[in-house]
CSV table of C-alpha atoms and ligand atoms in Angstrom, one decimal:
chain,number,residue,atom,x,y,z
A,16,UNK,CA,-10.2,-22.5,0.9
A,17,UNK,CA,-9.8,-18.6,0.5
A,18,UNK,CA,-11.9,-16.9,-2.1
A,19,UNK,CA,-10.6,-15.5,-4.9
A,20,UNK,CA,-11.1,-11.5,-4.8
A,21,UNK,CA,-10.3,-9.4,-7.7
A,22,UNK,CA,-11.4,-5.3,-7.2
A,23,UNK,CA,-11.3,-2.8,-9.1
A,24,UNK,CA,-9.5,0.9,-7.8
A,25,UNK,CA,-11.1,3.2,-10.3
A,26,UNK,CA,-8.8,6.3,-8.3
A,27,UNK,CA,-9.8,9.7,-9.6
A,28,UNK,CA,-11.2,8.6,-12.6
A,29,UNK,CA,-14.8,8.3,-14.6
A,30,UNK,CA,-18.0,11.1,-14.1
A,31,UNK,CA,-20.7,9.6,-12.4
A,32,UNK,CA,-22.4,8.7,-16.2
A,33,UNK,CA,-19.8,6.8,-16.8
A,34,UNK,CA,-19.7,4.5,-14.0
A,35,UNK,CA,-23.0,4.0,-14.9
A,36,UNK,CA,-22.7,2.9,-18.0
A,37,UNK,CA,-19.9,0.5,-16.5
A,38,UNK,CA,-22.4,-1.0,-13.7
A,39,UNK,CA,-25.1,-1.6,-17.0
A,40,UNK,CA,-22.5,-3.3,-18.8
A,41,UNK,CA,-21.1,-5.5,-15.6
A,42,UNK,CA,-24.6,-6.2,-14.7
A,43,UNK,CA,-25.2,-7.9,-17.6
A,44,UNK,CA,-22.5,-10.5,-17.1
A,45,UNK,CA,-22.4,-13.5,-15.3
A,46,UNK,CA,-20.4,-13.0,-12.7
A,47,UNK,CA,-18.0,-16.7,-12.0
A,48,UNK,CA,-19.3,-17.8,-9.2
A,49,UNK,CA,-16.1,-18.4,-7.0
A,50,UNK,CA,-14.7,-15.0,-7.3
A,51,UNK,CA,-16.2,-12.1,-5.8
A,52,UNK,CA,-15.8,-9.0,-7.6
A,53,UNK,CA,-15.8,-5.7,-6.7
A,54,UNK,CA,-15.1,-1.8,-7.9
A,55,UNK,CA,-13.8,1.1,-5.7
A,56,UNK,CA,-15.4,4.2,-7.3
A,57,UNK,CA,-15.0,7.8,-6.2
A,58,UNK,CA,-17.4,9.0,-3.4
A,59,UNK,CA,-19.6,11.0,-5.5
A,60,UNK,CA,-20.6,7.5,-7.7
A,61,UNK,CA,-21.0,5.5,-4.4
A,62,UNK,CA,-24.9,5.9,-4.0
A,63,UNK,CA,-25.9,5.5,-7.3
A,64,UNK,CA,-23.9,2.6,-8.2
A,65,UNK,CA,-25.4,1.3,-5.4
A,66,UNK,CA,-28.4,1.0,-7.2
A,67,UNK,CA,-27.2,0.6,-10.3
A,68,UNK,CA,-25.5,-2.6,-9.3
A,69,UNK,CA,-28.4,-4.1,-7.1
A,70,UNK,CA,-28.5,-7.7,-7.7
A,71,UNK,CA,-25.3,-8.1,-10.2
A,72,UNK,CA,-23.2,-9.9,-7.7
A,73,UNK,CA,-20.6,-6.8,-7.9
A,74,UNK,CA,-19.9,-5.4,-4.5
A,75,UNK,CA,-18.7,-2.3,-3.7
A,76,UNK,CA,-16.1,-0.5,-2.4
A,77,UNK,CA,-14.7,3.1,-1.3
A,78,UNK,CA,-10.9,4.6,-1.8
A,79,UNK,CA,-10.8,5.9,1.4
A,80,UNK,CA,-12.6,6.9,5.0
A,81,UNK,CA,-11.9,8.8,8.0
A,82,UNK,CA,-11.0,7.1,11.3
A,83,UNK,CA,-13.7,8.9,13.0
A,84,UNK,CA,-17.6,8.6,13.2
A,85,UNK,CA,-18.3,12.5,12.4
A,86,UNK,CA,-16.4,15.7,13.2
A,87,UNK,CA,-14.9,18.8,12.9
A,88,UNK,CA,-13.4,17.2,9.5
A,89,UNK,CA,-13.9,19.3,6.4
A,90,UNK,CA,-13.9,17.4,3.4
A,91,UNK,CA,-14.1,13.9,4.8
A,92,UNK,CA,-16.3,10.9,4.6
A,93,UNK,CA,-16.9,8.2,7.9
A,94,UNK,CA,-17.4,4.6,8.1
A,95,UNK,CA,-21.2,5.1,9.3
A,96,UNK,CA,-21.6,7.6,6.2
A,97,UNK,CA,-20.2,4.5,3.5
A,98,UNK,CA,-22.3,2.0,5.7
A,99,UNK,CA,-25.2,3.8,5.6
A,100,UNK,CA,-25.3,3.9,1.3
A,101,UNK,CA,-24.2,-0.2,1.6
A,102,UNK,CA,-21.0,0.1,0.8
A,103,UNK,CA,-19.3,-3.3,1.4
A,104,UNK,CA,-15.3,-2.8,1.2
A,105,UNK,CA,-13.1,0.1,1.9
A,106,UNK,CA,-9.4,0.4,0.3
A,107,UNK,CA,-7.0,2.0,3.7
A,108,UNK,CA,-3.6,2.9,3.1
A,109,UNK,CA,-3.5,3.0,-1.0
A,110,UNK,CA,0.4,4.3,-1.6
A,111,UNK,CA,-1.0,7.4,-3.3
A,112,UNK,CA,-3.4,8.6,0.3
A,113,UNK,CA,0.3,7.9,1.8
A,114,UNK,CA,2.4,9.9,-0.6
A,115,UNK,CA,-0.1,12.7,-1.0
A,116,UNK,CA,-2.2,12.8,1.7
A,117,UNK,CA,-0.1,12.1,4.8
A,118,UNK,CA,-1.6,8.6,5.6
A,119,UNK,CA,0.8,7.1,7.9
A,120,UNK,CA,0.9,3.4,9.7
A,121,UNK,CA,-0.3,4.9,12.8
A,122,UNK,CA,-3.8,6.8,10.9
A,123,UNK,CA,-3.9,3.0,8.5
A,124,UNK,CA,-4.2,0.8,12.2
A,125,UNK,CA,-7.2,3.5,13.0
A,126,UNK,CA,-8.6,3.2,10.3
A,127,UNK,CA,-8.8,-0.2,9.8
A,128,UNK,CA,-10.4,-0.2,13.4
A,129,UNK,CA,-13.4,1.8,12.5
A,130,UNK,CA,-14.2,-0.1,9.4
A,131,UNK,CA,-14.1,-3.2,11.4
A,132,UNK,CA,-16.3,-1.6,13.7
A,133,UNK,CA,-18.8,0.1,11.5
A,134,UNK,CA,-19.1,-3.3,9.4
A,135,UNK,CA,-17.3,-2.5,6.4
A,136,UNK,CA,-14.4,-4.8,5.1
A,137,UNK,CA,-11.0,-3.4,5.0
A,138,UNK,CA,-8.3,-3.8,2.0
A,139,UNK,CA,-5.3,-2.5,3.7
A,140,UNK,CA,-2.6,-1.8,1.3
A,141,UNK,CA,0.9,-2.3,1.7
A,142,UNK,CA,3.9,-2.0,-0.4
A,143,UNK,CA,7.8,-0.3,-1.1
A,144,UNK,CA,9.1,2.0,-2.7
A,145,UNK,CA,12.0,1.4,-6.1
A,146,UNK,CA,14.9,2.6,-3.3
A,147,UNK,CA,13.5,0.6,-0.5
A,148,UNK,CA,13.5,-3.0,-2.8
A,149,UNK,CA,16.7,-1.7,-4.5
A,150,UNK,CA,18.2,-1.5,-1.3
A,151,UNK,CA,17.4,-4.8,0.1
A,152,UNK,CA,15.1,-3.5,2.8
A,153,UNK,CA,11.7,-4.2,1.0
A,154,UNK,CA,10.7,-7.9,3.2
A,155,UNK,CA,11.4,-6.0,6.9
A,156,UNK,CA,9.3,-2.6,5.6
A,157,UNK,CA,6.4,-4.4,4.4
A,158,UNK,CA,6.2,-6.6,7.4
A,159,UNK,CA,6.4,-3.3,9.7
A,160,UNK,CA,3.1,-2.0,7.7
A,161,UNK,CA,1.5,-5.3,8.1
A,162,UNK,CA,2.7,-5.3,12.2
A,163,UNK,CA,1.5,-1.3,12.7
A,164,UNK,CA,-1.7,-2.0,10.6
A,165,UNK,CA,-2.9,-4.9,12.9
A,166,UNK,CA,-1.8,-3.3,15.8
A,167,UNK,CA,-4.6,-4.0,18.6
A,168,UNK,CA,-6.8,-5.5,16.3
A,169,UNK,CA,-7.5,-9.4,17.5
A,170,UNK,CA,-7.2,-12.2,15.3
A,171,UNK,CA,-11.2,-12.8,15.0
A,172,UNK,CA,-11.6,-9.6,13.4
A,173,UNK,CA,-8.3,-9.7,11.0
A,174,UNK,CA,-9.8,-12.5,8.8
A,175,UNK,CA,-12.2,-10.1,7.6
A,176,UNK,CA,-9.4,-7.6,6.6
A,177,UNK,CA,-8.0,-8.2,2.8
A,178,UNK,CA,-4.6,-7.4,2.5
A,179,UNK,CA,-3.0,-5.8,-0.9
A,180,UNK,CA,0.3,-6.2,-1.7
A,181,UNK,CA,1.4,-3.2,-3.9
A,182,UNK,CA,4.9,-2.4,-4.5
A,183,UNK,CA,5.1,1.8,-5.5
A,184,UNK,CA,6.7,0.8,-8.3
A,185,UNK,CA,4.5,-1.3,-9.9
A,186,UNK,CA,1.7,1.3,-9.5
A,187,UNK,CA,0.6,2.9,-13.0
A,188,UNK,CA,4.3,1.9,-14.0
A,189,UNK,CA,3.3,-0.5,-16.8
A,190,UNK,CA,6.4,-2.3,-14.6
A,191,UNK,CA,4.7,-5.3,-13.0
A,192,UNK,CA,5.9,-7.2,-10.7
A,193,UNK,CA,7.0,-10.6,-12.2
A,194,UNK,CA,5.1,-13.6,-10.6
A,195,UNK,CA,8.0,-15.1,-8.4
A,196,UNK,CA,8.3,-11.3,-6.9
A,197,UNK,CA,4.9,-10.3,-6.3
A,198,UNK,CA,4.1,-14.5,-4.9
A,199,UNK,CA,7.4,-14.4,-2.7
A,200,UNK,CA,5.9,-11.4,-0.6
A,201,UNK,CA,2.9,-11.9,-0.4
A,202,UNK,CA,4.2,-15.3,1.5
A,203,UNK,CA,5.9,-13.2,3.5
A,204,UNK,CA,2.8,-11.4,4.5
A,205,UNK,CA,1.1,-14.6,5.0
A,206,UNK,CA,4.3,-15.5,7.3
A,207,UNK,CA,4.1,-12.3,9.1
A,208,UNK,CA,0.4,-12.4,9.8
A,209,UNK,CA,0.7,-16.0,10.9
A,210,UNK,CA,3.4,-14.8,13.4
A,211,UNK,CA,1.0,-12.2,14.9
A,212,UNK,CA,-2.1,-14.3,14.6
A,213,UNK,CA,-0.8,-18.1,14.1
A,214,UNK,CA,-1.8,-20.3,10.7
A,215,UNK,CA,-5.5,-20.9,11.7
A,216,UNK,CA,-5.7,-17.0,11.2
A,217,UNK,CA,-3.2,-16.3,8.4
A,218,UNK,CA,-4.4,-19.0,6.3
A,219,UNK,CA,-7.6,-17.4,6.1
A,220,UNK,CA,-7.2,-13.6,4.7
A,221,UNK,CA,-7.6,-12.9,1.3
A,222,UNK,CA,-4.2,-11.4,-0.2
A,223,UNK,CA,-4.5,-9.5,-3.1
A,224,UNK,CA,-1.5,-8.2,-5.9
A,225,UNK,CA,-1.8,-4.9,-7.6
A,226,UNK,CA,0.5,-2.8,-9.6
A,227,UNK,CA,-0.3,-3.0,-13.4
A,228,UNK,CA,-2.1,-6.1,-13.4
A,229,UNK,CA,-3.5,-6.4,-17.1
A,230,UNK,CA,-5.3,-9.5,-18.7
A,231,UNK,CA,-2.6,-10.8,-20.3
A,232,UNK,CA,-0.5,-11.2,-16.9
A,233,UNK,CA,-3.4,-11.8,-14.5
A,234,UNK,CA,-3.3,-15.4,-14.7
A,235,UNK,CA,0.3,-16.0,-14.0
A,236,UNK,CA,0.2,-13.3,-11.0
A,237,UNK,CA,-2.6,-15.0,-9.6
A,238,UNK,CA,-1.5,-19.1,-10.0
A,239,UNK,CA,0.9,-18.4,-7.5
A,240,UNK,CA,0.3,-20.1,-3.8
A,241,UNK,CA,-0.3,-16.6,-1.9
A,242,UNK,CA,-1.8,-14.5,-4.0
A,243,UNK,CA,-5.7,-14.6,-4.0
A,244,UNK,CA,-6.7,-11.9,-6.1
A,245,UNK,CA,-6.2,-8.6,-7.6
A,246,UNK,CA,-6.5,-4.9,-7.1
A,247,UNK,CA,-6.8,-3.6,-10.3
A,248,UNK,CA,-6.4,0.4,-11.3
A,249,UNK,CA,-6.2,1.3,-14.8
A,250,UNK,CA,-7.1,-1.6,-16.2
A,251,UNK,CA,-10.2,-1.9,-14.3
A,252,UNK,CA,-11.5,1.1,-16.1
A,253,UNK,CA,-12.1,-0.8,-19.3
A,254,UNK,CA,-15.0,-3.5,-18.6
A,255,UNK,CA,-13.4,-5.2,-21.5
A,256,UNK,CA,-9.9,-5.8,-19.7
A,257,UNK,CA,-11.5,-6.1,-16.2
A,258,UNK,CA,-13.8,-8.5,-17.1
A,259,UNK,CA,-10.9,-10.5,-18.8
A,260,UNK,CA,-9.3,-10.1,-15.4
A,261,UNK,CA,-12.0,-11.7,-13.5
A,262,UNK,CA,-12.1,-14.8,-15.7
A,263,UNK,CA,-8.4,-15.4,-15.3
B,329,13P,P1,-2.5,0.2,-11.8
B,329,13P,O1,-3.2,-1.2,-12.0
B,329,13P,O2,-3.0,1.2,-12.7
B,329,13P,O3,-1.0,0.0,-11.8
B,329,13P,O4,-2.9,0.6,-10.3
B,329,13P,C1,-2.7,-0.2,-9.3
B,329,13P,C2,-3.4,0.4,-8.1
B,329,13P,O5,-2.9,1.3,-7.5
B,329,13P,C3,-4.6,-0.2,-7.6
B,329,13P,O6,-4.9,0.2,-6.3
């Protein structure tokens, strides 16, 4: 049985105060006990949330790390760097770092690597563009993503790798995917790990939807066979509406 796995992406978003105030207000709610819950907050909040979540249940997560321990990198952060602090999850390949920041399949697959090896869980994110779907091409492109990001990296070690399926055009769009779109590829992923790993692996990582997920569609998006959970952006900014989230 997979666990459910809702996160929260809170991008470039909320002053360090402010996540704190979020982590008070989390911590003071019982977290269900089959879903694990956790927010992806800007590297500056990292440490203190940290702290500020100690004991709440809520892990956390980074947006992004560099494929390499330490280096000649100006302006980058490393796997041992997040470890160190206790960071638990780290989003690789958000659409945005691809768009913006050059990320490409090849740097996703390194990355991906060194989180494995530095002990911090992966959620690799995958997902097409509006001309890709509209042109019929949206199944083969996410399953090349999927194929470059496990590249190399054996089955053992890809059950600890979340996968998020989130189509660009969902993202920020207030244009969700409906249910039957978002559930039919994420069974493709599922079908596309299982060809690179077999069923005993595929059936085991966690595959999560994002692209405007908002409490009053979470639940639909989420009673669908292949979708285990969520990764959340603006909504998750909102205790209120991510909370709502969780309990759907
Ligand atoms: P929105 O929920 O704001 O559409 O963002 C989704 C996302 O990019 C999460 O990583």
């Amino acid at each position: 049985m997979r666990k459910r796995f809702i996160a929260g992406n809170w991008k470039m978003y909320k002053t360090t105060k402010e996540a704190l105030a979020f982590a008070q207000g989390i911590s003071s709610l019982e977290l269900p006990s089959d879903v694990v819950v956790a927010i992806a907050a800007p590297f500056t909040q990292l440490a203190a949330l940290q702290e500020a979540l100690a004991g709440s249940g809520v892990r956390l997560a980074a947006q992004n790390m560099h494929f390499e321990d330490e280096g000649a990198y100006t302006g980058e952060i490393s796997a041992p760097m997040l470890a160190e602090i206790g960071v638990d999850y780290c989003i690789i390949g958000h659409s945005e770092r691809r768009q913006h920041f050059g990320e490409t399949d090849e740097t996703v697959n390194k990355k991906l690597k060194k989180a494995i090896a530095s002990g911090i869980e992966p959620i690799c994110c995958v997902g097409e563009s509006l001309e890709i779907r509209d042109g019929g091409e949206a199944e083969d492109y996410v399953a090349s993503q999927i194929q470059k990001a496990f590249s190399g990296i054996p089955g053992g070690e890809a059950v600890g790798v979340t996968v998020a399926y989130e189509p660009i055009w969902a993202i920020g769009t207030g244009r969700t995917a409906t249910p039957e779109q978002a559930g039919d590829m994420c069974s493709h992923i599922r079908h596309t790990l299982g060809t690179l790993y077999g069923t005993g692996v595929s059936e085991k990582i966690i595959i999560q939807y994002g692209g405007s997920v908002k409490p009053d569609n979470a639940s639909a998006l989420m009673n669908t066979r292949d979708i285990d959970g969520a990764l959340v952006g603006g909504a998750s900014l909102v205790l209120e509406d991510f909370w709502t989230i969780i309990l759907a």
